[in-house]
JSON list of C-alpha atoms in Angstrom, two decimals:
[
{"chain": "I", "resi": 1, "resn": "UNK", "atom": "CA", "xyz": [12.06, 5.09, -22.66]},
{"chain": "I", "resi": 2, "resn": "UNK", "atom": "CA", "xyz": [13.13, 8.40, -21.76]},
{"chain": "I", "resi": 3, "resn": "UNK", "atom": "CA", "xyz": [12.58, 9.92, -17.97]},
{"chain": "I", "resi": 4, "resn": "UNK", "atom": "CA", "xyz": [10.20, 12.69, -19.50]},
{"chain": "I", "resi": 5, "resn": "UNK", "atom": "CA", "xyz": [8.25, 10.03, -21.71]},
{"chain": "I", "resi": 6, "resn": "UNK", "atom": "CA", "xyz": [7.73, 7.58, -18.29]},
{"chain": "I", "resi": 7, "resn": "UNK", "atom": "CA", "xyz": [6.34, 10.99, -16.14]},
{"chain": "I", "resi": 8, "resn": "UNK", "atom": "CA", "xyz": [4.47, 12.28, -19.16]},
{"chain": "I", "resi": 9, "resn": "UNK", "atom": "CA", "xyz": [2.87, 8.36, -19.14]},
{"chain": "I", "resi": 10, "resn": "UNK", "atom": "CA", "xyz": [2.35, 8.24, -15.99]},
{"chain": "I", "resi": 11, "resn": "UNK", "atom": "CA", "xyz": [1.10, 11.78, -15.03]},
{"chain": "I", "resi": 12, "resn": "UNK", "atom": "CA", "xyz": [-1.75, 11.04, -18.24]},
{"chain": "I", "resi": 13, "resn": "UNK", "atom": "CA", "xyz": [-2.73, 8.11, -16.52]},
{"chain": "I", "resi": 14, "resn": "UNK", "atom": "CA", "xyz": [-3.13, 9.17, -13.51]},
{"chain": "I", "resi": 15, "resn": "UNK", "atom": "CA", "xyz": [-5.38, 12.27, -14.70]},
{"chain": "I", "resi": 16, "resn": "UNK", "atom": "CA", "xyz": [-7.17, 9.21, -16.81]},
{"chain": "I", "resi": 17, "resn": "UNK", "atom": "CA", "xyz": [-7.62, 7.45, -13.73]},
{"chain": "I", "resi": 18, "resn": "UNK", "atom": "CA", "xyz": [-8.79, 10.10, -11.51]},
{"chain": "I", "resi": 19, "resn": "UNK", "atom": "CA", "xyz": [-12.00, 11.17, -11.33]},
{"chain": "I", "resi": 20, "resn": "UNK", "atom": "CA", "xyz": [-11.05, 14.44, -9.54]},
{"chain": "I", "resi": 21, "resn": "UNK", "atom": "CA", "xyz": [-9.52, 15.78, -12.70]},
{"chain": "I", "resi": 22, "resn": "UNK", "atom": "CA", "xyz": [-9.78, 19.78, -12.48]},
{"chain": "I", "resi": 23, "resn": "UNK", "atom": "CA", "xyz": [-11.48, 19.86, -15.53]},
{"chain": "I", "resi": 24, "resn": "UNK", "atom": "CA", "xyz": [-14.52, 18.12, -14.31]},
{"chain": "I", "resi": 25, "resn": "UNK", "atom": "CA", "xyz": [-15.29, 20.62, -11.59]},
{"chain": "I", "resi": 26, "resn": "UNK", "atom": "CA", "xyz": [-17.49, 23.69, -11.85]},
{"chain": "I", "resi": 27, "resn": "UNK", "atom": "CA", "xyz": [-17.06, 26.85, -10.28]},
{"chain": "I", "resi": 28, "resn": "UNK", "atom": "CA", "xyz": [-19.65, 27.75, -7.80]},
{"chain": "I", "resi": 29, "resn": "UNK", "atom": "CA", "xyz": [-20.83, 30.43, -5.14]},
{"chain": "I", "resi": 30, "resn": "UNK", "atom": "CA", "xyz": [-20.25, 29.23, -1.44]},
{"chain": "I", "resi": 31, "resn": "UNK", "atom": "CA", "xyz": [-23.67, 29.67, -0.86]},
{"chain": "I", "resi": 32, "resn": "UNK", "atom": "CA", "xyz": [-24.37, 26.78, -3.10]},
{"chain": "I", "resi": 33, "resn": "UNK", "atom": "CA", "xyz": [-22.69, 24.22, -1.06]},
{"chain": "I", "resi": 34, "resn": "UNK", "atom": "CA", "xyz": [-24.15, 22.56, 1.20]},
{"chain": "I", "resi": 35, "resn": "UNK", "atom": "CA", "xyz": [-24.17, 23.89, 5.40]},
{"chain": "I", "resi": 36, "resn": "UNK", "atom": "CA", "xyz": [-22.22, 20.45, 6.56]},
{"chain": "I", "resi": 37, "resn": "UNK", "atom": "CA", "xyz": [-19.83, 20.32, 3.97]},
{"chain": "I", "resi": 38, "resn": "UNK", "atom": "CA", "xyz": [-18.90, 24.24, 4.89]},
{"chain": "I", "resi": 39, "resn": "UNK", "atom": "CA", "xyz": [-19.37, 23.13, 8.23]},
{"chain": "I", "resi": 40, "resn": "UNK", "atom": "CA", "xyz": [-16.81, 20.53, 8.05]},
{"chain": "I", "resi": 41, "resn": "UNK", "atom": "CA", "xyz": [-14.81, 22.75, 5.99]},
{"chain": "I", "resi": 42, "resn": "UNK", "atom": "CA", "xyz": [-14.45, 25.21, 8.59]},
{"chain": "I", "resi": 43, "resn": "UNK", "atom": "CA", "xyz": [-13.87, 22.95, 11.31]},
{"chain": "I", "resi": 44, "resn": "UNK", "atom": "CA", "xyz": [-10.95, 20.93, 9.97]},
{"chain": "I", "resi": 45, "resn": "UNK", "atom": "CA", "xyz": [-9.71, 24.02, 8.25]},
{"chain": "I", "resi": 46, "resn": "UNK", "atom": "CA", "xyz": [-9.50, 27.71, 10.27]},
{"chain": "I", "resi": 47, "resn": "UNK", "atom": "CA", "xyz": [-7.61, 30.54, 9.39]},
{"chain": "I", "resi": 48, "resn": "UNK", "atom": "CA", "xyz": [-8.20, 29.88, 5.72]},
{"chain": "I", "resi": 49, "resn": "UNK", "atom": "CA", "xyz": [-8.04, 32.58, 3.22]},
{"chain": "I", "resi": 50, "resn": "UNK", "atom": "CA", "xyz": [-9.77, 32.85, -0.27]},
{"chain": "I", "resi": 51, "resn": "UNK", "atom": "CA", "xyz": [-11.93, 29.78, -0.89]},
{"chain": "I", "resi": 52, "resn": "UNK", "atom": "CA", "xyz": [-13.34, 29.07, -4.14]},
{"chain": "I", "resi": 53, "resn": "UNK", "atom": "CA", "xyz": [-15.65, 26.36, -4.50]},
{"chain": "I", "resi": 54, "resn": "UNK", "atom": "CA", "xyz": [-16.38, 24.07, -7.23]},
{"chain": "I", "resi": 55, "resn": "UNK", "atom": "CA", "xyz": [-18.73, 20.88, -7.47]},
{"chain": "I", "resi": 56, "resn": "UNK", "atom": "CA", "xyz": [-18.73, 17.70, -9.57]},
{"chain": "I", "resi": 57, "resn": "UNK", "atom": "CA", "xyz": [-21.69, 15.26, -9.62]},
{"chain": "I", "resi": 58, "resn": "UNK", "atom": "CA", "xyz": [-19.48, 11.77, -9.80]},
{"chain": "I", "resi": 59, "resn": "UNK", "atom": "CA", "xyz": [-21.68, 8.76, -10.75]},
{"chain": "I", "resi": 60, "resn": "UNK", "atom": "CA", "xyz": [-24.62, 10.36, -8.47]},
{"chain": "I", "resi": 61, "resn": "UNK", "atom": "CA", "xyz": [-22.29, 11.39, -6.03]},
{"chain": "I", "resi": 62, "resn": "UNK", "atom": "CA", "xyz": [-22.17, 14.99, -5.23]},
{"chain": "I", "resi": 63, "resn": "UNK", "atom": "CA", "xyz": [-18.61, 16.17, -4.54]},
{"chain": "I", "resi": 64, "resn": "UNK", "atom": "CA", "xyz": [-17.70, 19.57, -3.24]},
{"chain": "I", "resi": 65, "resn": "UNK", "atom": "CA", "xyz": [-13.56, 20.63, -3.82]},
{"chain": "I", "resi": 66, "resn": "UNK", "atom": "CA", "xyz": [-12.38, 23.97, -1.76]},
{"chain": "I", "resi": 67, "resn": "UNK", "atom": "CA", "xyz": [-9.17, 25.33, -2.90]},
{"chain": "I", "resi": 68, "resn": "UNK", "atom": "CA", "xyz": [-7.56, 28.27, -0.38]},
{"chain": "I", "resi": 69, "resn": "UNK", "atom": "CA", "xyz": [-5.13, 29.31, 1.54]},
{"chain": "I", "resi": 70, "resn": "UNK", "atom": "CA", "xyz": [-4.04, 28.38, 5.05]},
{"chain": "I", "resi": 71, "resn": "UNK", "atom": "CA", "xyz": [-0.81, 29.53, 6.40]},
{"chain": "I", "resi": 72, "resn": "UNK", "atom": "CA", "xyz": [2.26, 28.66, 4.27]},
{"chain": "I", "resi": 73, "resn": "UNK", "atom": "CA", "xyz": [0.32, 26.87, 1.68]},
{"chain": "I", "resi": 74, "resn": "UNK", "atom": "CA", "xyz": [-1.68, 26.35, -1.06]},
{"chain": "I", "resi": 75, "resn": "UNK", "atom": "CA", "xyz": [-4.58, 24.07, -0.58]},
{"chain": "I", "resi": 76, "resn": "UNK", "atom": "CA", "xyz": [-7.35, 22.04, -2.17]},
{"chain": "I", "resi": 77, "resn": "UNK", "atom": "CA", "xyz": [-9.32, 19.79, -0.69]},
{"chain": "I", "resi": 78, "resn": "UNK", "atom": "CA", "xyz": [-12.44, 17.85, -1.42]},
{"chain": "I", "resi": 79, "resn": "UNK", "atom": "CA", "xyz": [-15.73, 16.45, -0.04]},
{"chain": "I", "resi": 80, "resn": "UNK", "atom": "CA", "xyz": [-18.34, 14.01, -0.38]},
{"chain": "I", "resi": 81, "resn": "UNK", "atom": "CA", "xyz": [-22.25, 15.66, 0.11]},
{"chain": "I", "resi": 82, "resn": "UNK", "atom": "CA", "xyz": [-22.04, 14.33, 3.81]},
{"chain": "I", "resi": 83, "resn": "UNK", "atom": "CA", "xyz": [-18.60, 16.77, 4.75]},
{"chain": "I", "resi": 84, "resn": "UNK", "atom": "CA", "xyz": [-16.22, 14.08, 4.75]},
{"chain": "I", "resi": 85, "resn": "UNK", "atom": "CA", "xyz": [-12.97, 14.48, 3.27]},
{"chain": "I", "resi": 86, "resn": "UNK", "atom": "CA", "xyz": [-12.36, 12.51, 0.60]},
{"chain": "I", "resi": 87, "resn": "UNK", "atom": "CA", "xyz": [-8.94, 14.19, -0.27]},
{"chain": "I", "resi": 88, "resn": "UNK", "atom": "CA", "xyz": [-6.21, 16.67, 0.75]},
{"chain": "I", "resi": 89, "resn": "UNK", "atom": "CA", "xyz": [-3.58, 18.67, -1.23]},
{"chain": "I", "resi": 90, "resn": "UNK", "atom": "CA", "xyz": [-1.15, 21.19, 0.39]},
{"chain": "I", "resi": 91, "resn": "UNK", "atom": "CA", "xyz": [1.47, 23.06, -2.18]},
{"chain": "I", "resi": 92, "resn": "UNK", "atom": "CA", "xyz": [4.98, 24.51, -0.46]},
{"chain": "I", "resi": 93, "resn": "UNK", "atom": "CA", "xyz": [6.92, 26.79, -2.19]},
{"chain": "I", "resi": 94, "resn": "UNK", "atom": "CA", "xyz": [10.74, 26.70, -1.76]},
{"chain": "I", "resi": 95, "resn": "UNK", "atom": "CA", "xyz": [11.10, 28.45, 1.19]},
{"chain": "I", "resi": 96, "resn": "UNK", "atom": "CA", "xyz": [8.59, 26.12, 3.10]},
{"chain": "I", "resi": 97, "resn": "UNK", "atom": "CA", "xyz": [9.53, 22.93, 1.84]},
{"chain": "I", "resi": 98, "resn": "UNK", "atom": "CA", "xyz": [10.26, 20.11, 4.63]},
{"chain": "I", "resi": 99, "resn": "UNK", "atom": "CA", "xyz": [13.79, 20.03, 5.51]},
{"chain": "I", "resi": 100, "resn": "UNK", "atom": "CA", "xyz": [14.61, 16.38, 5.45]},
{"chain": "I", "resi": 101, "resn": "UNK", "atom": "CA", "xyz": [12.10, 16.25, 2.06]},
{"chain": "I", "resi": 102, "resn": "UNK", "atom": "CA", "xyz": [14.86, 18.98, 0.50]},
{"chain": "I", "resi": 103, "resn": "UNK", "atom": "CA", "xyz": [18.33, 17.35, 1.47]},
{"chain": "I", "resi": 104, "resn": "UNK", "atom": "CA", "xyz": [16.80, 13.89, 0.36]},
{"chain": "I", "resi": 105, "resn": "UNK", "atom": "CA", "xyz": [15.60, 15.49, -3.25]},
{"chain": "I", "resi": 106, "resn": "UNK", "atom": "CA", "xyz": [19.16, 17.05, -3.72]},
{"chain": "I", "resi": 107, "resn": "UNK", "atom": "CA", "xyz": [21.05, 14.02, -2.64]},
{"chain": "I", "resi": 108, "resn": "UNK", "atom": "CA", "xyz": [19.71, 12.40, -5.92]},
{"chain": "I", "resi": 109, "resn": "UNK", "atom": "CA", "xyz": [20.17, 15.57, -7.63]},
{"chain": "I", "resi": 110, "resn": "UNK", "atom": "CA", "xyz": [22.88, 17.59, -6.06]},
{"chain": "I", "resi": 111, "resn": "UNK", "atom": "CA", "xyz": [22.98, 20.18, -8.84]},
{"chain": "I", "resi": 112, "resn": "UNK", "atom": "CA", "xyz": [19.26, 20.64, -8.13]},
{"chain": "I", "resi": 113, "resn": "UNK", "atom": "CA", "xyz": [16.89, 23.20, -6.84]},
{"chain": "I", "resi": 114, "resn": "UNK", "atom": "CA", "xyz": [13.95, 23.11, -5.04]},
{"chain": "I", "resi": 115, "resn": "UNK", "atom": "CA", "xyz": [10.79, 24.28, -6.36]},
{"chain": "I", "resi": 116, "resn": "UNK", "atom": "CA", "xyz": [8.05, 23.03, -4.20]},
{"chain": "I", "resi": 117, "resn": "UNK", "atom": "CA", "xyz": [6.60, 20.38, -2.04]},
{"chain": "I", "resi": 118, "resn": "UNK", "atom": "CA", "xyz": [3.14, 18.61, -2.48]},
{"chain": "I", "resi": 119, "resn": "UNK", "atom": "CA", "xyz": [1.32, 16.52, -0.15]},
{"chain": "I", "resi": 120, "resn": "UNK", "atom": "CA", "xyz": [-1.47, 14.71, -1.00]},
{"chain": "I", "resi": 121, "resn": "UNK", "atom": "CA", "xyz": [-3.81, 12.90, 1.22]},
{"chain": "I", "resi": 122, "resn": "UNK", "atom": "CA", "xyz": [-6.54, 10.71, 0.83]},
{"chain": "I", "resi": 123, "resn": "UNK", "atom": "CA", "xyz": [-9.16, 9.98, 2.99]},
{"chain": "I", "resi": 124, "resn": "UNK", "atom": "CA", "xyz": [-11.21, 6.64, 2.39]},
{"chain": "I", "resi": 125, "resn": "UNK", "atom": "CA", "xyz": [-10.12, 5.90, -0.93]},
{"chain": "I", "resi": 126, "resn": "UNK", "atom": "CA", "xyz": [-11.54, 2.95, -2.70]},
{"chain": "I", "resi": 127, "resn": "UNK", "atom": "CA", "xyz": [-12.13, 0.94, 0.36]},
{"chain": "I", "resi": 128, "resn": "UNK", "atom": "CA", "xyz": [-8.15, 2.62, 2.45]},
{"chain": "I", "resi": 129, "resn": "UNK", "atom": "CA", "xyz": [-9.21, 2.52, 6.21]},
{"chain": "I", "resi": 130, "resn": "UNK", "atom": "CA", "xyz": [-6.51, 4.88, 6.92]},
{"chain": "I", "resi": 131, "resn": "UNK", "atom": "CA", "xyz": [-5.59, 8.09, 5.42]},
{"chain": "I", "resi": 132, "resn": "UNK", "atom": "CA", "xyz": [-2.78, 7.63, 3.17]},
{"chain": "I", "resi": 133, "resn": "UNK", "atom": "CA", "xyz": [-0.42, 10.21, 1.75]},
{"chain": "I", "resi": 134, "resn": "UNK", "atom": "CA", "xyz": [2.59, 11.12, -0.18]},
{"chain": "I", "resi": 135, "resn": "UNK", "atom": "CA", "xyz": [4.70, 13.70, -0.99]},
{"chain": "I", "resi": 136, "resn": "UNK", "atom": "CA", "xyz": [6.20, 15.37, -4.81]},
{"chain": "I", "resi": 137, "resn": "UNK", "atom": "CA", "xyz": [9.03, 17.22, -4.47]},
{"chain": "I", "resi": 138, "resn": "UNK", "atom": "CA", "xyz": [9.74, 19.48, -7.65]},
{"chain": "I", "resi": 139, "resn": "UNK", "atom": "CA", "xyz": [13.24, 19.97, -8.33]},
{"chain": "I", "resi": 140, "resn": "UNK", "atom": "CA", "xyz": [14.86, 22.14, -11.63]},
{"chain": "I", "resi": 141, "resn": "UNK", "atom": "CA", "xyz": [17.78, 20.33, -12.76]},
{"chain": "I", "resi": 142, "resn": "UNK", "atom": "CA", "xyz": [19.72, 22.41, -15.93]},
{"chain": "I", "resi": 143, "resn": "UNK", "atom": "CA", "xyz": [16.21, 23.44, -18.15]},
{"chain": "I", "resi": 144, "resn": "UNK", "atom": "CA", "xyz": [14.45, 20.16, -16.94]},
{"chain": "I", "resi": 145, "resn": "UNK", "atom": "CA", "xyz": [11.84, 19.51, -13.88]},
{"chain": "I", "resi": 146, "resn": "UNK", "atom": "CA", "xyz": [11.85, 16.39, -12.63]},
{"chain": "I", "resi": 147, "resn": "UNK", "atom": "CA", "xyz": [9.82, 15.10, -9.29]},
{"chain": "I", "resi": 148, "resn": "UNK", "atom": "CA", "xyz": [10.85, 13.07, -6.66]},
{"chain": "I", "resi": 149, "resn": "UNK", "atom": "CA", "xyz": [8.12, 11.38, -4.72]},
{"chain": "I", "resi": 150, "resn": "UNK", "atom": "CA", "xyz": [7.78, 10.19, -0.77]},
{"chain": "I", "resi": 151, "resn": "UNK", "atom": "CA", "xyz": [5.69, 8.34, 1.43]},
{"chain": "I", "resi": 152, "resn": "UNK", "atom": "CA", "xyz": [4.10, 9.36, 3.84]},
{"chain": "I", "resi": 153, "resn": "UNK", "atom": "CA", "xyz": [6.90, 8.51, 6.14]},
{"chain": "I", "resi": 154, "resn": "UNK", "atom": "CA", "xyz": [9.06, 11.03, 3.71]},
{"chain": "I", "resi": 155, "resn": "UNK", "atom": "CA", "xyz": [11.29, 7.81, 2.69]},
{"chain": "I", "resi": 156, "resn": "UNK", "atom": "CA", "xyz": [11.68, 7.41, -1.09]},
{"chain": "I", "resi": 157, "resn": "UNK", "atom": "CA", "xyz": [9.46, 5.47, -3.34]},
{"chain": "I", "resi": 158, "resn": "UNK", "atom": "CA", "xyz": [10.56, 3.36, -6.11]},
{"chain": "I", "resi": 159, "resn": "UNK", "atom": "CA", "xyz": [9.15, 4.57, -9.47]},
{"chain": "I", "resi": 160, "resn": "UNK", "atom": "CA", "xyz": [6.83, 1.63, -9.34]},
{"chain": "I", "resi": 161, "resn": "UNK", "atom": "CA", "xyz": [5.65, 2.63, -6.02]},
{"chain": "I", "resi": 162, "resn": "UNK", "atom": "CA", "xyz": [4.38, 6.54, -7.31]},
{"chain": "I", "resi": 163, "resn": "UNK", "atom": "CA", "xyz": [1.62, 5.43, -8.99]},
{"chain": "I", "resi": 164, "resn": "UNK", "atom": "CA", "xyz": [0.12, 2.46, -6.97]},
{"chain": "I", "resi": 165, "resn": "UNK", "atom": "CA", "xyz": [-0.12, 5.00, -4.04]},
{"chain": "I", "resi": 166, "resn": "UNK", "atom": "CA", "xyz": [-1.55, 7.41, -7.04]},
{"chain": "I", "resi": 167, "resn": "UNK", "atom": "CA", "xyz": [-4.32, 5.84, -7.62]},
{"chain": "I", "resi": 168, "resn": "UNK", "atom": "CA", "xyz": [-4.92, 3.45, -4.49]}
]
């Protein structure tokens, strides 16, 4: 199977799998979330710029996602109805990307360039007691993109690896 039929499979699955899917979530005033979850928000979070809310009500659990700004990146994050963080995505353009995170991506693709970094984190995840995230490194290679994914220790992961920490 080709490379772009395995990340075409396995990015489908993974939206499948996840119940966060974009899609699912409605746009809604700020004023419509509730005061602990923008309390939360605005603790863990300062100096953002440009929220947008949205809400999803997941098997009678209300969810809250935030995306904005903050610094060098682009961020998302969302929250169960009691303000805990559920899960955490930060996007880095080129010129922000982690330095060891670049040099590893172009060692297995020297005739590469960078795009952009993503780090997601999740927070409680179907039972996790410790936050666990990993990294996506875009990288343009002749007219294709191809990603090259970390743990959260920024070593490589085995393509078997990507989507157990996914969906885990």
């Amino acid at each position: 199977m080709s490379k772009i039929k395995i990340v075409l499979s396995v990015g489908l699955f993974y939206l499948l799998c996840n119940t966060n899917c974009m899609a699912q979530f409605k746009t809604i005033p700020e004023e419509e979330v509730p005061v602990r979850v923008q309390t939360f928000f605005y603790a863990k979070f300062n100096n953002t710029k440009f929220p947008v809310w949205s809400s999803l009500e997941n098997i009678g659990e209300a969810r809250y996602k935030v995306e904005f700004e903050q610094g060098d990146a682009k961020k998302e994050a969302i929250f169960n109805a009691a303000g805990k963080v559920q899960e955490e995505v930060s996007i880095r353009k080129k010129a922000h990307v982690d330095q060891s995170l670049q040099a590893k991506s172009l060692e297995k693709y020297p005739d590469g360039k960078v795009l952009k970094e993503t780090k997601v984190t999740k927070f409680n995840f179907q039972g996790m007691r410790e936050p666990q995230s990993y990294y996506e490194v875009a990288v343009k290679v002749g007219k294709e993109t191809v990603t090259v994914y970390f743990d959260g220790d920024k070593q490589p992961l085995a393509k078997d690896n990507v989507f157990n920490l996914a969906v885990n």
